[in-house]
């Protein structure tokens, strides 16, 4: 692969926190072994479901810092992850049927979105001793007021299901669907396996291919082997990069 190859494979582990430490370890091992490096991102949930707070000075905080020092990018991934707002109308349907109420930032009012983004950033940056790489809302779902809060934030990068962008300018850094798996039900698992197989055939023309894995993926061997073959398929034909490389590429344009 020539150095001028701007194509990239970006890989991330979602829902990193003390409640899923064993699963995250397993996924990090799988990614490191398959990719041959630790160029991937972790999406950190500061207090998953209000049950798993991350606190400075704890063993889990030390692990986050060590992962960060090994080169893993750290993103803030909501605060509770869970959607605690009552929705009405279309966004209510979207929240309930698409995410089982994990779309924390879909219905948040502006002030609360600002507070949770700033608190998450302060917590993660205090623990890792460097800037967080960006913000990614749980389930990739943003309401209008959360998007406004994000535009005024200090985060360098955001992403949703279809793109990666710079929050303040809105400049799009990458386009294309993220490849991810669903472990919640047999039907959802089957359709995510089918989508990954389809993606392995048709997504090669994309400049940036994104793969995201979740703690629940480790509960199904079919998903784990599909993750491995999908990573191999794309890593064979393009460099594995960090999200931050998209910023460098965009500045050079
Ligand atoms: Zn998540």
PDB file of C-alpha atoms and ligand atoms in Angstrom:
ATOM      1  CA  UNK A   1       0.000   0.000   0.000  1.00  0.00           C
ATOM      2  CA  UNK A   2       1.523   3.360  -0.957  1.00  0.00           C
ATOM      3  CA  UNK A   3       1.907   6.080   1.702  1.00  0.00           C
ATOM      4  CA  UNK A   4      -0.318   8.347  -0.341  1.00  0.00           C
ATOM      5  CA  UNK A   5      -3.184   5.917   0.237  1.00  0.00           C
ATOM      6  CA  UNK A   6      -5.776   8.036   2.032  1.00  0.00           C
ATOM      7  CA  UNK A   7      -8.180   5.160   2.393  1.00  0.00           C
ATOM      8  CA  UNK A   8      -8.657   3.914   5.896  1.00  0.00           C
ATOM      9  CA  UNK A   9     -10.224   1.329   8.165  1.00  0.00           C
ATOM     10  CA  UNK A  10     -11.442   2.799  11.480  1.00  0.00           C
ATOM     11  CA  UNK A  11     -12.392   0.396  14.269  1.00  0.00           C
ATOM     12  CA  UNK A  12     -14.047   1.113  17.608  1.00  0.00           C
ATOM     13  CA  UNK A  13     -15.244  -0.640  20.769  1.00  0.00           C
ATOM     14  CA  UNK A  14     -18.459   0.851  22.134  1.00  0.00           C
ATOM     15  CA  UNK A  15     -19.720   1.016  25.724  1.00  0.00           C
ATOM     16  CA  UNK A  16     -16.409   0.898  27.553  1.00  0.00           C
ATOM     17  CA  UNK A  17     -16.845   1.069  31.332  1.00  0.00           C
ATOM     18  CA  UNK A  18     -16.369  -0.998  34.482  1.00  0.00           C
ATOM     19  CA  UNK A  19     -19.642  -2.898  33.927  1.00  0.00           C
ATOM     20  CA  UNK A  20     -18.278  -4.466  30.718  1.00  0.00           C
ATOM     21  CA  UNK A  21     -14.596  -4.767  31.570  1.00  0.00           C
ATOM     22  CA  UNK A  22     -14.376  -8.494  30.778  1.00  0.00           C
ATOM     23  CA  UNK A  23     -16.153  -8.082  27.438  1.00  0.00           C
ATOM     24  CA  UNK A  24     -14.040  -5.060  26.494  1.00  0.00           C
ATOM     25  CA  UNK A  25     -10.881  -7.039  27.306  1.00  0.00           C
ATOM     26  CA  UNK A  26     -12.017  -9.845  25.035  1.00  0.00           C
ATOM     27  CA  UNK A  27     -12.874  -7.457  22.204  1.00  0.00           C
ATOM     28  CA  UNK A  28      -9.598  -5.527  22.598  1.00  0.00           C
ATOM     29  CA  UNK A  29      -7.727  -8.848  22.363  1.00  0.00           C
ATOM     30  CA  UNK A  30      -9.652  -9.826  19.237  1.00  0.00           C
ATOM     31  CA  UNK A  31      -8.990  -6.471  17.560  1.00  0.00           C
ATOM     32  CA  UNK A  32      -5.307  -6.394  18.495  1.00  0.00           C
ATOM     33  CA  UNK A  33      -4.747  -9.968  17.272  1.00  0.00           C
ATOM     34  CA  UNK A  34      -6.704  -9.503  14.057  1.00  0.00           C
ATOM     35  CA  UNK A  35      -5.403  -6.054  13.122  1.00  0.00           C
ATOM     36  CA  UNK A  36      -1.876  -6.660  14.400  1.00  0.00           C
ATOM     37  CA  UNK A  37      -1.908  -3.303  16.208  1.00  0.00           C
ATOM     38  CA  UNK A  38      -3.860  -1.313  18.791  1.00  0.00           C
ATOM     39  CA  UNK A  39      -5.034   1.366  16.372  1.00  0.00           C
ATOM     40  CA  UNK A  40      -8.658   1.432  17.391  1.00  0.00           C
ATOM     41  CA  UNK A  41     -10.947   3.608  19.470  1.00  0.00           C
ATOM     42  CA  UNK A  42     -12.799   3.066  22.729  1.00  0.00           C
ATOM     43  CA  UNK A  43     -16.114   4.809  23.393  1.00  0.00           C
ATOM     44  CA  UNK A  44     -16.279   5.490  27.113  1.00  0.00           C
ATOM     45  CA  UNK A  45     -19.557   5.728  29.053  1.00  0.00           C
ATOM     46  CA  UNK A  46     -18.964   7.756  32.258  1.00  0.00           C
ATOM     47  CA  UNK A  47     -21.821   6.185  34.261  1.00  0.00           C
ATOM     48  CA  UNK A  48     -23.508   3.401  32.299  1.00  0.00           C
ATOM     49  CA  UNK A  49     -27.221   3.203  33.201  1.00  0.00           C
ATOM     50  CA  UNK A  50     -26.333   5.067  36.418  1.00  0.00           C
ATOM     51  CA  UNK A  51     -24.923   1.766  37.743  1.00  0.00           C
ATOM     52  CA  UNK A  52     -21.274   1.802  36.647  1.00  0.00           C
ATOM     53  CA  UNK A  53     -19.644   5.142  37.438  1.00  0.00           C
ATOM     54  CA  UNK A  54     -16.040   5.639  36.354  1.00  0.00           C
ATOM     55  CA  UNK A  55     -14.082   7.395  39.090  1.00  0.00           C
ATOM     56  CA  UNK A  56     -10.589   8.840  39.065  1.00  0.00           C
ATOM     57  CA  UNK A  57      -8.119   6.840  41.108  1.00  0.00           C
ATOM     58  CA  UNK A  58      -9.884   3.477  40.675  1.00  0.00           C
ATOM     59  CA  UNK A  59      -8.331   0.402  39.035  1.00  0.00           C
ATOM     60  CA  UNK A  60     -10.619   0.890  36.025  1.00  0.00           C
ATOM     61  CA  UNK A  61      -9.434   4.472  35.589  1.00  0.00           C
ATOM     62  CA  UNK A  62      -5.837   3.187  35.562  1.00  0.00           C
ATOM     63  CA  UNK A  63      -6.778   0.722  32.847  1.00  0.00           C
ATOM     64  CA  UNK A  64      -8.314   3.508  30.734  1.00  0.00           C
ATOM     65  CA  UNK A  65      -5.157   5.540  31.062  1.00  0.00           C
ATOM     66  CA  UNK A  66      -2.963   2.562  30.132  1.00  0.00           C
ATOM     67  CA  UNK A  67      -5.141   1.816  27.080  1.00  0.00           C
ATOM     68  CA  UNK A  68      -4.897   5.456  26.071  1.00  0.00           C
ATOM     69  CA  UNK A  69      -1.111   5.439  26.502  1.00  0.00           C
ATOM     70  CA  UNK A  70      -0.899   2.337  24.296  1.00  0.00           C
ATOM     71  CA  UNK A  71      -2.350   4.408  21.440  1.00  0.00           C
ATOM     72  CA  UNK A  72      -6.075   3.665  21.745  1.00  0.00           C
ATOM     73  CA  UNK A  73      -8.200   6.749  21.032  1.00  0.00           C
ATOM     74  CA  UNK A  74     -10.741   7.631  23.725  1.00  0.00           C
ATOM     75  CA  UNK A  75     -14.133   9.086  22.821  1.00  0.00           C
ATOM     76  CA  UNK A  76     -16.826  10.308  25.212  1.00  0.00           C
ATOM     77  CA  UNK A  77     -19.928   8.157  24.595  1.00  0.00           C
ATOM     78  CA  UNK A  78     -22.784   9.916  26.380  1.00  0.00           C
ATOM     79  CA  UNK A  79     -23.076   9.948  30.160  1.00  0.00           C
ATOM     80  CA  UNK A  80     -25.644   7.310  31.192  1.00  0.00           C
ATOM     81  CA  UNK A  81     -26.072   5.821  27.685  1.00  0.00           C
ATOM     82  CA  UNK A  82     -29.707   5.236  28.540  1.00  0.00           C
ATOM     83  CA  UNK A  83     -32.499   7.451  27.298  1.00  0.00           C
ATOM     84  CA  UNK A  84     -34.107   8.998  30.376  1.00  0.00           C
ATOM     85  CA  UNK A  85     -36.377  11.450  28.512  1.00  0.00           C
ATOM     86  CA  UNK A  86     -40.001  10.691  27.598  1.00  0.00           C
ATOM     87  CA  UNK A  87     -40.400  10.998  23.821  1.00  0.00           C
ATOM     88  CA  UNK A  88     -43.442  11.820  21.785  1.00  0.00           C
ATOM     89  CA  UNK A  89     -44.306  11.324  18.135  1.00  0.00           C
ATOM     90  CA  UNK A  90     -41.794  10.213  15.535  1.00  0.00           C
ATOM     91  CA  UNK A  91     -38.668  10.603  17.639  1.00  0.00           C
ATOM     92  CA  UNK A  92     -40.390   8.521  20.320  1.00  0.00           C
ATOM     93  CA  UNK A  93     -40.957   5.689  17.865  1.00  0.00           C
ATOM     94  CA  UNK A  94     -37.401   5.999  16.622  1.00  0.00           C
ATOM     95  CA  UNK A  95     -36.022   5.802  20.143  1.00  0.00           C
ATOM     96  CA  UNK A  96     -38.121   2.834  21.157  1.00  0.00           C
ATOM     97  CA  UNK A  97     -37.828   0.682  18.058  1.00  0.00           C
ATOM     98  CA  UNK A  98     -34.305   1.431  16.913  1.00  0.00           C
ATOM     99  CA  UNK A  99     -32.406   1.353  20.158  1.00  0.00           C
ATOM    100  CA  UNK A 100     -34.395  -0.116  23.038  1.00  0.00           C
ATOM    101  CA  UNK A 101     -34.168   3.289  24.709  1.00  0.00           C
ATOM    102  CA  UNK A 102     -30.391   3.596  24.557  1.00  0.00           C
ATOM    103  CA  UNK A 103     -30.504   6.867  22.603  1.00  0.00           C
ATOM    104  CA  UNK A 104     -29.554   9.103  25.536  1.00  0.00           C
ATOM    105  CA  UNK A 105     -28.962  12.247  23.433  1.00  0.00           C
ATOM    106  CA  UNK A 106     -32.008  11.976  21.167  1.00  0.00           C
ATOM    107  CA  UNK A 107     -34.381  13.935  23.362  1.00  0.00           C
ATOM    108  CA  UNK A 108     -32.077  15.813  25.718  1.00  0.00           C
ATOM    109  CA  UNK A 109     -32.675  19.547  26.149  1.00  0.00           C
ATOM    110  CA  UNK A 110     -29.769  21.825  25.190  1.00  0.00           C
ATOM    111  CA  UNK A 111     -28.598  22.694  28.706  1.00  0.00           C
ATOM    112  CA  UNK A 112     -28.540  19.079  29.839  1.00  0.00           C
ATOM    113  CA  UNK A 113     -26.725  17.987  26.649  1.00  0.00           C
ATOM    114  CA  UNK A 114     -24.055  20.667  27.249  1.00  0.00           C
ATOM    115  CA  UNK A 115     -23.661  19.599  30.868  1.00  0.00           C
ATOM    116  CA  UNK A 116     -23.302  15.882  30.116  1.00  0.00           C
ATOM    117  CA  UNK A 117     -20.877  16.524  27.224  1.00  0.00           C
ATOM    118  CA  UNK A 118     -18.692  18.814  29.334  1.00  0.00           C
ATOM    119  CA  UNK A 119     -18.778  16.535  32.363  1.00  0.00           C
ATOM    120  CA  UNK A 120     -17.900  13.502  30.214  1.00  0.00           C
ATOM    121  CA  UNK A 121     -15.046  15.318  28.540  1.00  0.00           C
ATOM    122  CA  UNK A 122     -13.670  16.574  31.876  1.00  0.00           C
ATOM    123  CA  UNK A 123     -13.841  13.103  33.425  1.00  0.00           C
ATOM    124  CA  UNK A 124     -12.206  11.264  30.522  1.00  0.00           C
ATOM    125  CA  UNK A 125      -9.501  13.897  30.009  1.00  0.00           C
ATOM    126  CA  UNK A 126      -8.694  13.994  33.719  1.00  0.00           C
ATOM    127  CA  UNK A 127      -8.212  10.216  33.718  1.00  0.00           C
ATOM    128  CA  UNK A 128      -6.212   9.815  30.515  1.00  0.00           C
ATOM    129  CA  UNK A 129      -4.192  13.021  30.915  1.00  0.00           C
ATOM    130  CA  UNK A 130      -4.770  14.134  27.320  1.00  0.00           C
ATOM    131  CA  UNK A 131      -7.573  15.370  25.074  1.00  0.00           C
ATOM    132  CA  UNK A 132     -10.475  13.059  24.365  1.00  0.00           C
ATOM    133  CA  UNK A 133     -10.623  12.298  20.631  1.00  0.00           C
ATOM    134  CA  UNK A 134     -14.257  13.320  20.264  1.00  0.00           C
ATOM    135  CA  UNK A 135     -17.887  12.678  21.153  1.00  0.00           C
ATOM    136  CA  UNK A 136     -20.143   9.927  19.828  1.00  0.00           C
ATOM    137  CA  UNK A 137     -23.738   9.783  21.080  1.00  0.00           C
ATOM    138  CA  UNK A 138     -25.110   6.431  22.280  1.00  0.00           C
ATOM    139  CA  UNK A 139     -26.713   4.500  19.401  1.00  0.00           C
ATOM    140  CA  UNK A 140     -25.366   7.306  17.125  1.00  0.00           C
ATOM    141  CA  UNK A 141     -28.589   9.232  17.793  1.00  0.00           C
ATOM    142  CA  UNK A 142     -28.617  13.023  18.215  1.00  0.00           C
ATOM    143  CA  UNK A 143     -31.585  15.311  18.741  1.00  0.00           C
ATOM    144  CA  UNK A 144     -31.592  18.892  17.411  1.00  0.00           C
ATOM    145  CA  UNK A 145     -30.628  20.381  20.769  1.00  0.00           C
ATOM    146  CA  UNK A 146     -27.800  17.866  21.257  1.00  0.00           C
ATOM    147  CA  UNK A 147     -26.440  18.782  17.824  1.00  0.00           C
ATOM    148  CA  UNK A 148     -26.485  22.438  18.828  1.00  0.00           C
ATOM    149  CA  UNK A 149     -24.638  21.629  22.057  1.00  0.00           C
ATOM    150  CA  UNK A 150     -22.107  19.624  20.050  1.00  0.00           C
ATOM    151  CA  UNK A 151     -21.490  22.528  17.625  1.00  0.00           C
ATOM    152  CA  UNK A 152     -20.525  24.713  20.568  1.00  0.00           C
ATOM    153  CA  UNK A 153     -18.415  22.045  22.294  1.00  0.00           C
ATOM    154  CA  UNK A 154     -14.630  21.616  22.293  1.00  0.00           C
ATOM    155  CA  UNK A 155     -14.809  18.139  20.718  1.00  0.00           C
ATOM    156  CA  UNK A 156     -12.705  17.682  17.557  1.00  0.00           C
ATOM    157  CA  UNK A 157     -14.678  14.818  15.997  1.00  0.00           C
ATOM    158  CA  UNK A 158     -18.220  13.417  16.054  1.00  0.00           C
ATOM    159  CA  UNK A 159     -19.848  10.541  14.179  1.00  0.00           C
ATOM    160  CA  UNK A 160     -23.246   9.083  13.495  1.00  0.00           C
ATOM    161  CA  UNK A 161     -24.340   5.985  11.619  1.00  0.00           C
ATOM    162  CA  UNK A 162     -23.584   7.494   8.197  1.00  0.00           C
ATOM    163  CA  UNK A 163     -20.730   9.981   8.647  1.00  0.00           C
ATOM    164  CA  UNK A 164     -17.843  11.447  10.663  1.00  0.00           C
ATOM    165  CA  UNK A 165     -17.713  15.235  10.985  1.00  0.00           C
ATOM    166  CA  UNK A 166     -16.088  18.241  12.688  1.00  0.00           C
ATOM    167  CA  UNK A 167     -18.716  19.488  15.182  1.00  0.00           C
ATOM    168  CA  UNK A 168     -17.975  23.237  15.000  1.00  0.00           C
ATOM    169  CA  UNK A 169     -17.772  23.618  11.201  1.00  0.00           C
ATOM    170  CA  UNK A 170     -19.957  20.718  10.154  1.00  0.00           C
ATOM    171  CA  UNK A 171     -17.254  19.620   7.708  1.00  0.00           C
ATOM    172  CA  UNK A 172     -17.757  15.948   6.819  1.00  0.00           C
ATOM    173  CA  UNK A 173     -14.588  13.856   7.161  1.00  0.00           C
ATOM    174  CA  UNK A 174     -15.965  10.493   6.056  1.00  0.00           C
ATOM    175  CA  UNK A 175     -19.180   9.094   4.615  1.00  0.00           C
ATOM    176  CA  UNK A 176     -20.626   5.592   4.559  1.00  0.00           C
ATOM    177  CA  UNK A 177     -22.522   3.253   6.865  1.00  0.00           C
ATOM    178  CA  UNK A 178     -20.772   1.848   9.913  1.00  0.00           C
ATOM    179  CA  UNK A 179     -20.611  -1.958  10.009  1.00  0.00           C
ATOM    180  CA  UNK A 180     -21.883  -3.189  13.366  1.00  0.00           C
ATOM    181  CA  UNK A 181     -23.618  -6.202  14.901  1.00  0.00           C
ATOM    182  CA  UNK A 182     -26.726  -6.737  17.013  1.00  0.00           C
ATOM    183  CA  UNK A 183     -26.784  -9.457  19.644  1.00  0.00           C
ATOM    184  CA  UNK A 184     -30.170  -8.706  21.242  1.00  0.00           C
ATOM    185  CA  UNK A 185     -32.320 -11.130  19.266  1.00  0.00           C
ATOM    186  CA  UNK A 186     -31.753 -13.929  16.735  1.00  0.00           C
ATOM    187  CA  UNK A 187     -33.492 -11.912  13.993  1.00  0.00           C
ATOM    188  CA  UNK A 188     -31.361  -8.813  14.586  1.00  0.00           C
ATOM    189  CA  UNK A 189     -28.210 -10.931  14.745  1.00  0.00           C
ATOM    190  CA  UNK A 190     -29.083 -12.611  11.444  1.00  0.00           C
ATOM    191  CA  UNK A 191     -29.670  -9.300   9.697  1.00  0.00           C
ATOM    192  CA  UNK A 192     -26.439  -7.799  11.061  1.00  0.00           C
ATOM    193  CA  UNK A 193     -24.465 -10.844   9.877  1.00  0.00           C
ATOM    194  CA  UNK A 194     -26.085 -10.491   6.455  1.00  0.00           C
ATOM    195  CA  UNK A 195     -25.288  -6.774   6.306  1.00  0.00           C
ATOM    196  CA  UNK A 196     -21.631  -7.415   7.207  1.00  0.00           C
ATOM    197  CA  UNK A 197     -21.355 -10.029   4.440  1.00  0.00           C
ATOM    198  CA  UNK A 198     -22.914  -7.572   1.982  1.00  0.00           C
ATOM    199  CA  UNK A 199     -20.579  -4.793   3.199  1.00  0.00           C
ATOM    200  CA  UNK A 200     -17.529  -7.021   2.652  1.00  0.00           C
ATOM    201  CA  UNK A 201     -18.496  -7.204  -1.007  1.00  0.00           C
ATOM    202  CA  UNK A 202     -19.686  -3.686  -1.750  1.00  0.00           C
ATOM    203  CA  UNK A 203     -17.998  -1.165   0.580  1.00  0.00           C
ATOM    204  CA  UNK A 204     -14.481  -1.374  -0.921  1.00  0.00           C
ATOM    205  CA  UNK A 205     -14.899   1.802  -3.004  1.00  0.00           C
ATOM    206  CA  UNK A 206     -15.436   3.874   0.159  1.00  0.00           C
ATOM    207  CA  UNK A 207     -12.487   6.004   1.240  1.00  0.00           C
ATOM    208  CA  UNK A 208     -13.218   5.279   4.907  1.00  0.00           C
ATOM    209  CA  UNK A 209     -14.688   2.023   6.198  1.00  0.00           C
ATOM    210  CA  UNK A 210     -15.862   1.968   9.812  1.00  0.00           C
ATOM    211  CA  UNK A 211     -16.366  -1.109  11.990  1.00  0.00           C
ATOM    212  CA  UNK A 212     -17.897  -0.862  15.487  1.00  0.00           C
ATOM    213  CA  UNK A 213     -18.140  -3.667  18.046  1.00  0.00           C
ATOM    214  CA  UNK A 214     -20.145  -3.880  21.282  1.00  0.00           C
ATOM    215  CA  UNK A 215     -19.812  -5.832  24.558  1.00  0.00           C
ATOM    216  CA  UNK A 216     -22.854  -7.990  23.686  1.00  0.00           C
ATOM    217  CA  UNK A 217     -21.031  -9.277  20.587  1.00  0.00           C
ATOM    218  CA  UNK A 218     -18.929 -11.617  22.734  1.00  0.00           C
ATOM    219  CA  UNK A 219     -22.059 -13.618  23.634  1.00  0.00           C
ATOM    220  CA  UNK A 220     -22.321 -15.077  20.118  1.00  0.00           C
ATOM    221  CA  UNK A 221     -19.592 -17.025  18.307  1.00  0.00           C
ATOM    222  CA  UNK A 222     -21.246 -16.254  14.973  1.00  0.00           C
ATOM    223  CA  UNK A 223     -20.774 -12.531  15.585  1.00  0.00           C
ATOM    224  CA  UNK A 224     -17.174 -12.920  16.795  1.00  0.00           C
ATOM    225  CA  UNK A 225     -16.154 -14.864  13.704  1.00  0.00           C
ATOM    226  CA  UNK A 226     -17.976 -12.387  11.458  1.00  0.00           C
ATOM    227  CA  UNK A 227     -16.125  -9.482  13.144  1.00  0.00           C
ATOM    228  CA  UNK A 228     -12.825 -11.250  12.523  1.00  0.00           C
ATOM    229  CA  UNK A 229     -13.507 -11.944   8.848  1.00  0.00           C
ATOM    230  CA  UNK A 230     -14.813  -8.412   8.273  1.00  0.00           C
ATOM    231  CA  UNK A 231     -11.733  -6.823   9.860  1.00  0.00           C
ATOM    232  CA  UNK A 232      -9.408  -9.084   7.866  1.00  0.00           C
ATOM    233  CA  UNK A 233     -11.247  -8.367   4.648  1.00  0.00           C
ATOM    234  CA  UNK A 234     -10.773  -4.604   4.895  1.00  0.00           C
ATOM    235  CA  UNK A 235      -7.400  -4.557   6.699  1.00  0.00           C
ATOM    236  CA  UNK A 236      -5.948  -6.621   3.842  1.00  0.00           C
ATOM    237  CA  UNK A 237      -6.641  -3.899   1.327  1.00  0.00           C
ATOM    238  CA  UNK A 238      -6.299  -0.601   3.250  1.00  0.00           C
ATOM    239  CA  UNK A 239      -4.390   0.863   6.211  1.00  0.00           C
ATOM    240  CA  UNK A 240      -5.849   0.688   9.721  1.00  0.00           C
ATOM    241  CA  UNK A 241      -5.870   4.275  10.952  1.00  0.00           C
ATOM    242  CA  UNK A 242      -6.887   6.462  13.865  1.00  0.00           C
ATOM    243  CA  UNK A 243      -9.890   8.782  13.706  1.00  0.00           C
ATOM    244  CA  UNK A 244      -7.458  11.653  14.248  1.00  0.00           C
ATOM    245  CA  UNK A 245      -5.857  10.871  10.879  1.00  0.00           C
ATOM    246  CA  UNK A 246      -9.062  12.134   9.229  1.00  0.00           C
ATOM    247  CA  UNK A 247      -8.350  15.576  10.690  1.00  0.00           C
ATOM    248  CA  UNK A 248      -4.809  15.573   9.307  1.00  0.00           C
ATOM    249  CA  UNK A 249      -6.077  14.480   5.886  1.00  0.00           C
ATOM    250  CA  UNK A 250      -8.736  17.185   5.934  1.00  0.00           C
ATOM    251  CA  UNK A 251      -6.195  19.906   6.855  1.00  0.00           C
ATOM    252  CA  UNK A 252      -3.936  18.785   3.984  1.00  0.00           C
ATOM    253  CA  UNK A 253      -6.752  19.107   1.409  1.00  0.00           C
TER     254      UNK A 253
HETATM  255 ZN1  LIG B   1     -23.162   2.585  23.005  1.00  0.00          ZN
END
